[in-house]
Amino acid sequence: MSLNFYQQPHRRYNILTGEWILVSPHRTKRPWQGKVEKINTTKMPSYDETCYLCPGNTRANGETNSAYTSTYAFQNDFAALIENTGNTELNKGLLTAKTEDGLCKVVCFSPDHSLTLPQMSVDAIYQVINLWQEEYKTLGQLNNINHVQIFENKGSVMGCSNPHPHGQIWAQQTIPDEVVKKDKHQLAYWQRNSNSLLADYLAQELETKERIISENTHFVALVPFWAVWPYETMIITKRHVQHIGLLNDDEKEAFASILKKLTTKYDNLFETSFPYSAGIHQSPTNGEENKHWHFHMSFYPPLLRSATVKKFMVGYEMFAGPQRDISAEQAAESLRNLPDKHYLDR
Ligand code: H2U
């Protein structure tokens, strides 16, 4: 008897982190009388004089943004990490702590306050990717920076503090735990098979296409087999590249195109500006070859059944382990079948 993904509760293995997730596909039928999120339907202006991120405006700490016309990066005025913070540690019985060096940047995607990635042109998204590439290279070369985390929190439900299209970059001395897990599993696979774990995974996914959402010459967007968030997705390079610094012009254009497609499908799903936290995982900048690393970008969106009902990672998820309701295959099918044209442009 084969496992029925749509009816039987089961566990799935995450090959990148070594963690298991519980899948309960029958559970979306339960009634919902819990929290309903507010949808922000206010139309944004292209320029907002009170916005800290708009071109030419003064930020909260008194500094002025340049009159930028494409993308713009600046050092975070309220950074979680700072440079040259000293080199001290505490080791007292069972208590251990150590100073952490680093720096944080804010990346404005566009001068237009009203836009989000799916509403930007492929050319404009290409400029964002160019900036991510430059920042990864520059920050990664700094002394004492061994990891560069590029990410975007989109929507107030994901803790985004400002609607102006932007993301963040945190660069730091140590390699954070999520990245250490992925490093360990990719390395073990590389040592056993002399091949990239994600390249082999992608080849298997492309055989059945069950979880594929979109594909172009250089990239694939899919719902990973082990996805935790209801509409979690991943964009993977077809070529085995370790980091964004290695993407050529054609690949950057294809990356921009698939980013636009995926985020447009997200907005089309519930006809709302779809919230998520997205981040790039790539090789650490620790001076090692890191051949085993395979560049990918993950999207963790919280919405479950409508623009207003989100998935809560509480209870079992907090105390035992991750769990999801709809199956990865159902999520992929819904996203795949959505139009590539944004609902606001139709
Ligand atoms: P989030 O929307 O993901 O919170 O990112 C916005 C960042 O912008 C946040 O980290 C920074 C905040 O510290 N910021 C400045 O650096 N200067 C400002 O004037 C406002 C916000």
mmCIF file of C-alpha atoms and ligand atoms in Angstrom:
data_model
loop_
_atom_site.group_PDB
_atom_site.id
_atom_site.type_symbol
_atom_site.label_atom_id
_atom_site.label_comp_id
_atom_site.label_asym_id
_atom_site.label_seq_id
_atom_site.Cartn_x
_atom_site.Cartn_y
_atom_site.Cartn_z
ATOM 1 C CA MET A 1 0.000 0.000 0.000
ATOM 2 C CA SER A 2 1.461 3.402 -0.885
ATOM 3 C CA LEU A 3 1.362 6.459 1.336
ATOM 4 C CA ASN A 4 -1.586 8.747 0.520
ATOM 5 C CA PHE A 5 -0.261 12.327 0.878
ATOM 6 C CA TYR A 6 -3.790 13.761 0.790
ATOM 7 C CA GLN A 7 -5.384 11.640 3.513
ATOM 8 C CA GLN A 8 -2.861 10.034 5.848
ATOM 9 C CA PRO A 9 -1.069 12.028 8.561
ATOM 10 C CA HIS A 10 2.636 11.485 7.923
ATOM 11 C CA ARG A 11 6.116 12.862 8.596
ATOM 12 C CA ARG A 12 8.458 14.274 5.954
ATOM 13 C CA TYR A 13 12.233 14.695 6.164
ATOM 14 C CA ASN A 14 13.977 17.983 5.405
ATOM 15 C CA ILE A 15 17.200 16.978 3.599
ATOM 16 C CA LEU A 16 18.739 20.413 4.185
ATOM 17 C CA THR A 17 18.270 20.651 7.955
ATOM 18 C CA GLY A 18 17.841 17.036 9.060
ATOM 19 C CA GLU A 19 14.505 17.894 10.714
ATOM 20 C CA TRP A 20 11.153 16.112 10.400
ATOM 21 C CA ILE A 21 7.812 17.795 9.840
ATOM 22 C CA LEU A 22 4.340 16.468 10.585
ATOM 23 C CA VAL A 23 1.835 16.734 7.700
ATOM 24 C CA SER A 24 -1.898 16.577 8.544
ATOM 25 C CA PRO A 25 -3.612 17.123 5.157
ATOM 26 C CA HIS A 26 -7.122 16.374 6.467
ATOM 27 C CA ARG A 27 -6.974 19.211 8.999
ATOM 28 C CA THR A 28 -7.914 22.270 6.890
ATOM 29 C CA LYS A 29 -11.553 21.183 7.221
ATOM 30 C CA ARG A 30 -11.639 22.324 10.841
ATOM 31 C CA PRO A 31 -13.804 25.410 11.592
ATOM 32 C CA TRP A 32 -12.031 28.706 12.261
ATOM 33 C CA GLN A 33 -13.352 31.154 14.849
ATOM 34 C CA GLY A 34 -9.924 32.512 15.753
ATOM 35 C CA LYS A 35 -7.910 35.568 14.764
ATOM 36 C CA VAL A 36 -8.720 37.267 11.475
ATOM 37 C CA GLU A 37 -6.020 39.660 10.188
ATOM 38 C CA LYS A 38 -6.915 43.141 8.938
ATOM 39 C CA ILE A 39 -6.191 43.733 5.263
ATOM 40 C CA ASN A 40 -4.605 47.019 4.388
ATOM 41 C CA THR A 41 -6.316 48.204 1.214
ATOM 42 C CA THR A 42 -5.096 51.811 1.370
ATOM 43 C CA LYS A 43 -3.553 52.815 -1.929
ATOM 44 C CA MET A 44 -0.010 54.034 -1.304
ATOM 45 C CA PRO A 45 1.311 57.231 -2.890
ATOM 46 C CA SER A 46 4.498 56.991 -4.992
ATOM 47 C CA TYR A 47 6.169 59.363 -2.577
ATOM 48 C CA ASP A 48 5.416 59.839 1.129
ATOM 49 C CA GLU A 49 7.043 62.787 2.853
ATOM 50 C CA THR A 50 6.788 61.037 6.248
ATOM 51 C CA CYS A 51 8.519 57.821 5.054
ATOM 52 C CA TYR A 52 12.039 57.220 6.386
ATOM 53 C CA LEU A 53 13.008 55.315 3.231
ATOM 54 C CA CYS A 54 11.768 57.569 0.405
ATOM 55 C CA PRO A 55 14.458 59.372 -1.660
ATOM 56 C CA GLY A 56 15.706 62.647 -0.211
ATOM 57 C CA ASN A 57 13.865 62.158 3.102
ATOM 58 C CA THR A 58 15.373 62.472 6.558
ATOM 59 C CA ARG A 59 15.617 59.251 8.554
ATOM 60 C CA ALA A 60 14.739 58.734 12.236
ATOM 61 C CA ASN A 61 18.336 59.453 13.301
ATOM 62 C CA GLY A 62 18.577 62.709 11.311
ATOM 63 C CA GLU A 63 20.535 61.385 8.289
ATOM 64 C CA THR A 64 19.271 62.163 4.781
ATOM 65 C CA ASN A 65 18.703 59.560 2.044
ATOM 66 C CA SER A 66 20.217 60.335 -1.339
ATOM 67 C CA ALA A 67 17.795 61.306 -4.106
ATOM 68 C CA TYR A 68 18.111 57.746 -5.436
ATOM 69 C CA THR A 69 16.415 56.746 -8.678
ATOM 70 C CA SER A 70 16.879 52.949 -8.664
ATOM 71 C CA THR A 71 18.034 51.041 -5.565
ATOM 72 C CA TYR A 72 19.676 52.372 -2.411
ATOM 73 C CA ALA A 73 21.502 50.754 0.526
ATOM 74 C CA PHE A 74 22.449 52.382 3.812
ATOM 75 C CA GLN A 75 23.753 51.216 7.172
ATOM 76 C CA ASN A 76 20.841 50.415 9.515
ATOM 77 C CA ASP A 77 20.465 53.243 12.050
ATOM 78 C CA PHE A 78 19.159 50.782 14.640
ATOM 79 C CA ALA A 79 21.432 47.872 13.754
ATOM 80 C CA ALA A 80 21.272 44.565 15.617
ATOM 81 C CA LEU A 81 25.006 44.122 15.084
ATOM 82 C CA ILE A 82 27.816 46.664 15.238
ATOM 83 C CA GLU A 83 31.440 46.653 14.081
ATOM 84 C CA ASN A 84 34.431 46.307 16.415
ATOM 85 C CA THR A 85 32.337 45.607 19.439
ATOM 86 C CA GLY A 86 35.355 44.229 21.321
ATOM 87 C CA ASN A 87 36.380 40.656 21.844
ATOM 88 C CA THR A 88 35.222 39.534 25.227
ATOM 89 C CA GLU A 89 33.479 36.513 26.617
ATOM 90 C CA LEU A 90 31.837 35.185 29.724
ATOM 91 C CA ASN A 91 32.352 31.631 30.901
ATOM 92 C CA LYS A 92 30.931 31.248 34.364
ATOM 93 C CA GLY A 93 29.789 27.804 35.375
ATOM 94 C CA LEU A 94 27.047 26.912 32.921
ATOM 95 C CA LEU A 95 26.689 30.476 31.626
ATOM 96 C CA THR A 96 28.427 31.223 28.328
ATOM 97 C CA ALA A 97 28.326 34.418 26.242
ATOM 98 C CA LYS A 98 30.586 36.021 23.653
ATOM 99 C CA THR A 99 30.644 39.386 21.853
ATOM 100 C CA GLU A 100 29.532 39.301 18.211
ATOM 101 C CA ASP A 101 30.871 41.658 15.524
ATOM 102 C CA GLY A 102 28.853 42.614 12.487
ATOM 103 C CA LEU A 103 26.917 45.226 10.591
ATOM 104 C CA CYS A 104 23.423 45.631 9.180
ATOM 105 C CA LYS A 105 22.163 47.368 6.076
ATOM 106 C CA VAL A 106 18.764 48.399 4.755
ATOM 107 C CA VAL A 107 18.210 47.918 1.010
ATOM 108 C CA CYS A 108 15.537 50.069 -0.654
ATOM 109 C CA PHE A 109 14.258 48.175 -3.706
ATOM 110 C CA SER A 110 12.742 51.157 -5.508
ATOM 111 C CA PRO A 111 12.324 54.920 -5.099
ATOM 112 C CA ASP A 112 8.565 54.379 -5.612
ATOM 113 C CA HIS A 113 6.929 54.055 -2.181
ATOM 114 C CA SER A 114 3.790 52.398 -3.623
ATOM 115 C CA LEU A 115 5.455 49.337 -5.179
ATOM 116 C CA THR A 116 6.311 45.829 -4.012
ATOM 117 C CA LEU A 117 8.548 43.304 -5.833
ATOM 118 C CA PRO A 118 5.711 41.769 -7.935
ATOM 119 C CA GLN A 119 4.671 45.220 -9.142
ATOM 120 C CA MET A 120 8.210 46.186 -10.192
ATOM 121 C CA SER A 121 9.510 45.518 -13.721
ATOM 122 C CA VAL A 122 11.953 42.661 -14.339
ATOM 123 C CA ASP A 123 14.619 45.307 -15.105
ATOM 124 C CA ALA A 124 14.011 47.014 -11.763
ATOM 125 C CA ILE A 125 14.182 43.663 -9.885
ATOM 126 C CA TYR A 126 17.437 42.962 -11.769
ATOM 127 C CA GLN A 127 18.852 46.106 -10.120
ATOM 128 C CA VAL A 128 17.874 44.755 -6.681
ATOM 129 C CA ILE A 129 19.697 41.491 -7.458
ATOM 130 C CA ASN A 130 22.739 43.493 -8.616
ATOM 131 C CA LEU A 131 22.781 45.328 -5.319
ATOM 132 C CA TRP A 132 22.429 42.069 -3.317
ATOM 133 C CA GLN A 133 25.345 40.686 -5.360
ATOM 134 C CA GLU A 134 27.553 43.738 -4.685
ATOM 135 C CA GLU A 135 26.705 43.773 -0.977
ATOM 136 C CA TYR A 136 27.363 40.038 -0.583
ATOM 137 C CA LYS A 137 30.801 40.466 -2.178
ATOM 138 C CA THR A 138 31.760 43.650 -0.326
ATOM 139 C CA LEU A 139 30.492 42.636 3.108
ATOM 140 C CA GLY A 140 31.767 39.074 2.720
ATOM 141 C CA GLN A 141 35.304 40.339 2.119
ATOM 142 C CA LEU A 142 35.406 42.303 5.366
ATOM 143 C CA ASN A 143 37.575 41.037 8.185
ATOM 144 C CA ASN A 144 35.587 39.136 10.728
ATOM 145 C CA ILE A 145 32.471 38.744 8.506
ATOM 146 C CA ASN A 146 31.835 35.041 7.934
ATOM 147 C CA HIS A 147 28.179 35.128 6.986
ATOM 148 C CA VAL A 148 25.969 37.541 5.017
ATOM 149 C CA GLN A 149 22.209 37.122 5.424
ATOM 150 C CA ILE A 150 20.028 38.809 2.791
ATOM 151 C CA PHE A 151 16.302 38.887 3.592
ATOM 152 C CA GLU A 152 12.984 40.684 3.184
ATOM 153 C CA ASN A 153 10.067 40.911 5.615
ATOM 154 C CA LYS A 154 7.008 41.820 3.566
ATOM 155 C CA GLY A 155 3.803 43.056 5.176
ATOM 156 C CA SER A 156 3.041 44.266 8.683
ATOM 157 C CA VAL A 157 1.880 40.750 9.635
ATOM 158 C CA MET A 158 5.523 39.681 9.183
ATOM 159 C CA GLY A 159 6.827 42.517 11.334
ATOM 160 C CA CYS A 160 7.767 44.806 8.465
ATOM 161 C CA SER A 161 8.020 48.313 9.915
ATOM 162 C CA ASN A 162 7.480 50.333 6.739
ATOM 163 C CA PRO A 163 5.506 49.715 3.504
ATOM 164 C CA HIS A 164 8.270 51.226 1.324
ATOM 165 C CA PRO A 165 9.725 48.285 -0.699
ATOM 166 C CA HIS A 166 12.865 47.223 1.131
ATOM 167 C CA GLY A 167 14.852 44.362 2.595
ATOM 168 C CA GLN A 168 17.730 43.965 4.985
ATOM 169 C CA ILE A 169 21.231 42.479 5.132
ATOM 170 C CA TRP A 170 22.843 41.339 8.353
ATOM 171 C CA ALA A 171 26.536 40.437 8.133
ATOM 172 C CA GLN A 172 28.268 38.824 11.079
ATOM 173 C CA GLN A 173 31.266 37.110 12.605
ATOM 174 C CA THR A 174 29.782 33.660 13.278
ATOM 175 C CA ILE A 175 27.662 31.395 11.107
ATOM 176 C CA PRO A 176 24.079 31.334 12.432
ATOM 177 C CA ASP A 177 22.413 28.039 13.403
ATOM 178 C CA GLU A 178 19.983 27.681 10.450
ATOM 179 C CA VAL A 179 22.945 28.026 8.086
ATOM 180 C CA VAL A 180 25.107 25.636 10.146
ATOM 181 C CA LYS A 181 22.386 22.951 9.815
ATOM 182 C CA LYS A 182 22.241 23.363 6.029
ATOM 183 C CA ASP A 183 26.027 23.456 5.807
ATOM 184 C CA LYS A 184 26.313 20.151 7.664
ATOM 185 C CA HIS A 185 23.795 18.257 5.504
ATOM 186 C CA GLN A 186 25.042 19.628 2.175
ATOM 187 C CA LEU A 187 28.630 18.803 3.150
ATOM 188 C CA ALA A 188 27.805 15.232 4.207
ATOM 189 C CA TYR A 189 25.993 14.657 0.881
ATOM 190 C CA TRP A 190 28.841 16.222 -1.110
ATOM 191 C CA GLN A 191 31.412 14.008 0.616
ATOM 192 C CA ARG A 192 29.353 10.857 -0.024
ATOM 193 C CA ASN A 193 28.238 11.590 -3.616
ATOM 194 C CA SER A 194 30.589 14.278 -5.006
ATOM 195 C CA ASN A 195 27.468 16.099 -6.112
ATOM 196 C CA SER A 196 25.312 18.966 -4.894
ATOM 197 C CA LEU A 197 22.420 17.843 -2.676
ATOM 198 C CA LEU A 198 20.067 20.455 -4.155
ATOM 199 C CA ALA A 199 21.103 19.686 -7.766
ATOM 200 C CA ASP A 200 20.147 16.040 -7.237
ATOM 201 C CA TYR A 201 16.944 17.036 -5.417
ATOM 202 C CA LEU A 202 16.022 19.384 -8.283
ATOM 203 C CA ALA A 203 16.600 16.638 -10.865
ATOM 204 C CA GLN A 204 14.207 14.377 -8.948
ATOM 205 C CA GLU A 205 11.564 17.121 -8.664
ATOM 206 C CA LEU A 206 11.810 17.897 -12.396
ATOM 207 C CA GLU A 207 11.000 14.251 -13.203
ATOM 208 C CA THR A 208 7.489 14.342 -11.676
ATOM 209 C CA LYS A 209 6.882 18.148 -11.659
ATOM 210 C CA GLU A 210 4.400 17.547 -8.801
ATOM 211 C CA ARG A 211 5.759 20.387 -6.680
ATOM 212 C CA ILE A 212 7.104 22.675 -9.452
ATOM 213 C CA ILE A 213 5.473 26.113 -9.695
ATOM 214 C CA SER A 214 7.510 27.774 -12.416
ATOM 215 C CA GLU A 215 10.710 27.168 -14.366
ATOM 216 C CA ASN A 216 12.934 29.143 -16.735
ATOM 217 C CA THR A 217 16.369 28.579 -18.347
ATOM 218 C CA HIS A 218 18.327 29.084 -15.129
ATOM 219 C CA PHE A 219 15.922 28.786 -12.168
ATOM 220 C CA VAL A 220 13.121 26.667 -10.740
ATOM 221 C CA ALA A 221 10.501 27.761 -8.185
ATOM 222 C CA LEU A 222 8.921 24.905 -6.227
ATOM 223 C CA VAL A 223 7.243 23.970 -2.978
ATOM 224 C CA PRO A 224 9.879 21.887 -1.191
ATOM 225 C CA PHE A 225 8.736 18.359 -0.282
ATOM 226 C CA TRP A 226 9.379 19.208 3.396
ATOM 227 C CA ALA A 227 7.719 22.688 3.359
ATOM 228 C CA VAL A 228 6.442 23.832 6.772
ATOM 229 C CA TRP A 229 4.574 27.079 6.018
ATOM 230 C CA PRO A 230 1.319 26.561 4.024
ATOM 231 C CA TYR A 231 2.621 28.220 0.845
ATOM 232 C CA GLU A 232 6.356 27.950 1.534
ATOM 233 C CA THR A 233 8.444 27.969 -1.653
ATOM 234 C CA MET A 234 12.042 27.854 -2.758
ATOM 235 C CA ILE A 235 13.851 29.261 -5.796
ATOM 236 C CA ILE A 236 16.869 27.141 -6.797
ATOM 237 C CA THR A 237 19.564 27.759 -9.425
ATOM 238 C CA LYS A 238 19.769 25.040 -12.073
ATOM 239 C CA ARG A 239 23.560 25.549 -12.209
ATOM 240 C CA HIS A 240 25.404 24.507 -9.084
ATOM 241 C CA VAL A 241 26.585 27.905 -7.817
ATOM 242 C CA GLN A 242 27.586 28.477 -4.214
ATOM 243 C CA HIS A 243 26.544 32.113 -3.902
ATOM 244 C CA ILE A 244 24.967 35.139 -5.591
ATOM 245 C CA GLY A 245 28.417 36.525 -6.439
ATOM 246 C CA LEU A 246 28.745 33.801 -9.106
ATOM 247 C CA LEU A 247 25.537 34.607 -11.025
ATOM 248 C CA ASN A 248 26.196 35.947 -14.548
ATOM 249 C CA ASP A 249 24.030 38.548 -16.320
ATOM 250 C CA ASP A 250 21.737 35.975 -17.947
ATOM 251 C CA GLU A 251 21.201 34.244 -14.623
ATOM 252 C CA LYS A 252 20.485 37.520 -12.838
ATOM 253 C CA GLU A 253 17.864 38.339 -15.456
ATOM 254 C CA ALA A 254 16.294 34.874 -15.097
ATOM 255 C CA PHE A 255 16.358 35.258 -11.306
ATOM 256 C CA ALA A 256 14.552 38.621 -11.605
ATOM 257 C CA SER A 257 11.982 37.076 -13.920
ATOM 258 C CA ILE A 258 11.190 34.104 -11.654
ATOM 259 C CA LEU A 259 11.081 36.397 -8.587
ATOM 260 C CA LYS A 260 8.469 38.524 -10.316
ATOM 261 C CA LYS A 261 6.467 35.456 -11.386
ATOM 262 C CA LEU A 262 6.473 33.808 -7.978
ATOM 263 C CA THR A 263 5.602 36.945 -6.005
ATOM 264 C CA THR A 264 2.863 37.796 -8.536
ATOM 265 C CA LYS A 265 1.320 34.351 -8.068
ATOM 266 C CA TYR A 266 1.513 34.924 -4.309
ATOM 267 C CA ASP A 267 -0.432 38.216 -4.625
ATOM 268 C CA ASN A 268 -2.931 36.536 -6.969
ATOM 269 C CA LEU A 269 -3.608 33.658 -4.553
ATOM 270 C CA PHE A 270 -5.840 35.680 -2.218
ATOM 271 C CA GLU A 271 -5.868 38.917 -4.280
ATOM 272 C CA THR A 272 -3.924 40.718 -1.607
ATOM 273 C CA SER A 273 -0.369 41.992 -1.109
ATOM 274 C CA PHE A 274 0.898 38.611 0.103
ATOM 275 C CA PRO A 275 3.033 38.794 3.251
ATOM 276 C CA TYR A 276 6.166 36.666 3.695
ATOM 277 C CA SER A 277 9.645 36.511 5.077
ATOM 278 C CA ALA A 278 12.089 35.611 2.306
ATOM 279 C CA GLY A 279 15.804 34.974 2.585
ATOM 280 C CA ILE A 280 18.765 33.781 0.555
ATOM 281 C CA HIS A 281 20.820 30.850 1.772
ATOM 282 C CA GLN A 282 24.257 30.573 0.217
ATOM 283 C CA SER A 283 27.847 29.775 1.145
ATOM 284 C CA PRO A 284 29.273 31.484 4.203
ATOM 285 C CA THR A 285 32.028 34.047 3.578
ATOM 286 C CA ASN A 286 34.484 32.257 5.850
ATOM 287 C CA GLY A 287 37.285 32.066 3.277
ATOM 288 C CA GLU A 288 36.673 28.365 2.544
ATOM 289 C CA GLU A 289 35.808 26.879 -0.842
ATOM 290 C CA ASN A 290 32.358 25.670 0.318
ATOM 291 C CA LYS A 291 31.911 23.575 -2.852
ATOM 292 C CA HIS A 292 28.996 21.736 -1.200
ATOM 293 C CA TRP A 293 26.812 24.869 -0.989
ATOM 294 C CA HIS A 294 24.001 25.410 -3.502
ATOM 295 C CA PHE A 295 22.400 28.873 -3.712
ATOM 296 C CA HIS A 296 18.671 29.030 -2.956
ATOM 297 C CA MET A 297 16.075 31.518 -1.763
ATOM 298 C CA SER A 298 13.256 30.506 0.595
ATOM 299 C CA PHE A 299 9.879 32.180 1.113
ATOM 300 C CA TYR A 300 7.986 31.620 4.356
ATOM 301 C CA PRO A 301 4.492 33.167 4.048
ATOM 302 C CA PRO A 302 2.128 32.944 7.029
ATOM 303 C CA LEU A 303 -1.276 32.935 5.251
ATOM 304 C CA LEU A 304 -3.219 29.662 5.294
ATOM 305 C CA ARG A 305 -6.736 29.846 3.923
ATOM 306 C CA SER A 306 -7.484 33.443 2.950
ATOM 307 C CA ALA A 307 -6.039 36.947 3.012
ATOM 308 C CA THR A 308 -7.088 37.170 6.651
ATOM 309 C CA VAL A 309 -6.442 33.764 8.253
ATOM 310 C CA LYS A 310 -2.837 32.913 8.991
ATOM 311 C CA LYS A 311 -1.061 29.842 10.264
ATOM 312 C CA PHE A 312 0.126 30.104 13.877
ATOM 313 C CA MET A 313 3.320 28.311 14.816
ATOM 314 C CA VAL A 314 2.277 27.683 18.410
ATOM 315 C CA GLY A 315 1.487 24.761 20.724
ATOM 316 C CA TYR A 316 2.761 21.545 19.129
ATOM 317 C CA GLU A 317 5.037 23.510 16.785
ATOM 318 C CA MET A 318 6.660 25.364 19.685
ATOM 319 C CA PHE A 319 6.979 22.399 22.004
ATOM 320 C CA ALA A 320 7.418 19.424 19.701
ATOM 321 C CA GLY A 321 8.099 20.225 16.053
ATOM 322 C CA PRO A 322 6.746 21.817 12.862
ATOM 323 C CA GLN A 323 3.380 20.744 11.443
ATOM 324 C CA ARG A 324 1.428 21.698 8.333
ATOM 325 C CA ASP A 325 -2.168 21.248 7.194
ATOM 326 C CA ILE A 326 -2.491 21.375 3.390
ATOM 327 C CA SER A 327 0.030 19.164 1.614
ATOM 328 C CA ALA A 328 2.986 20.579 -0.327
ATOM 329 C CA GLU A 329 1.460 19.116 -3.513
ATOM 330 C CA GLN A 330 -1.876 20.926 -3.004
ATOM 331 C CA ALA A 331 -0.042 24.216 -2.363
ATOM 332 C CA ALA A 332 2.131 23.767 -5.473
ATOM 333 C CA GLU A 333 -0.895 22.987 -7.640
ATOM 334 C CA SER A 334 -2.755 26.115 -6.459
ATOM 335 C CA LEU A 335 0.261 28.368 -7.074
ATOM 336 C CA ARG A 336 1.133 26.769 -10.433
ATOM 337 C CA ASN A 337 -2.396 27.310 -11.768
ATOM 338 C CA LEU A 338 -2.523 31.021 -10.911
ATOM 339 C CA PRO A 339 -1.976 33.619 -13.668
ATOM 340 C CA ASP A 340 1.443 35.281 -14.122
ATOM 341 C CA LYS A 341 -0.255 38.658 -14.571
ATOM 342 C CA HIS A 342 -0.825 40.650 -11.380
ATOM 343 C CA TYR A 343 -4.494 40.921 -10.338
ATOM 344 C CA LEU A 344 -4.233 44.719 -10.081
ATOM 345 C CA ASP A 345 -3.105 44.909 -13.739
ATOM 346 C CA ARG A 346 -5.955 42.788 -15.036
HETATM 347 P P1 H2U B 1 11.878 46.102 8.618
HETATM 348 O O1 H2U B 1 10.745 46.768 7.942
HETATM 349 O O2 H2U B 1 12.112 44.699 8.127
HETATM 350 O O3 H2U B 1 11.750 46.211 10.109
HETATM 351 O O4 H2U B 1 13.204 46.909 8.209
HETATM 352 C C1 H2U B 1 13.323 48.284 8.317
HETATM 353 C C2 H2U B 1 14.649 48.617 8.949
HETATM 354 O O5 H2U B 1 14.932 49.977 8.700
HETATM 355 C C3 H2U B 1 14.677 48.395 10.445
HETATM 356 O O6 H2U B 1 15.645 47.411 10.754
HETATM 357 C C4 H2U B 1 15.635 50.505 9.795
HETATM 358 C C5 H2U B 1 15.071 49.767 11.003
HETATM 359 O O7 H2U B 1 16.042 49.656 12.010
HETATM 360 N N1 H2U B 1 15.461 51.958 9.832
HETATM 361 C C6 H2U B 1 16.570 52.777 9.794
HETATM 362 O O8 H2U B 1 17.697 52.280 9.757
HETATM 363 N N2 H2U B 1 16.401 54.125 9.799
HETATM 364 C C7 H2U B 1 15.188 54.751 9.869
HETATM 365 O O9 H2U B 1 15.114 55.944 9.853
HETATM 366 C C8 H2U B 1 13.950 53.938 9.939
HETATM 367 C C9 H2U B 1 14.098 52.461 9.889
#
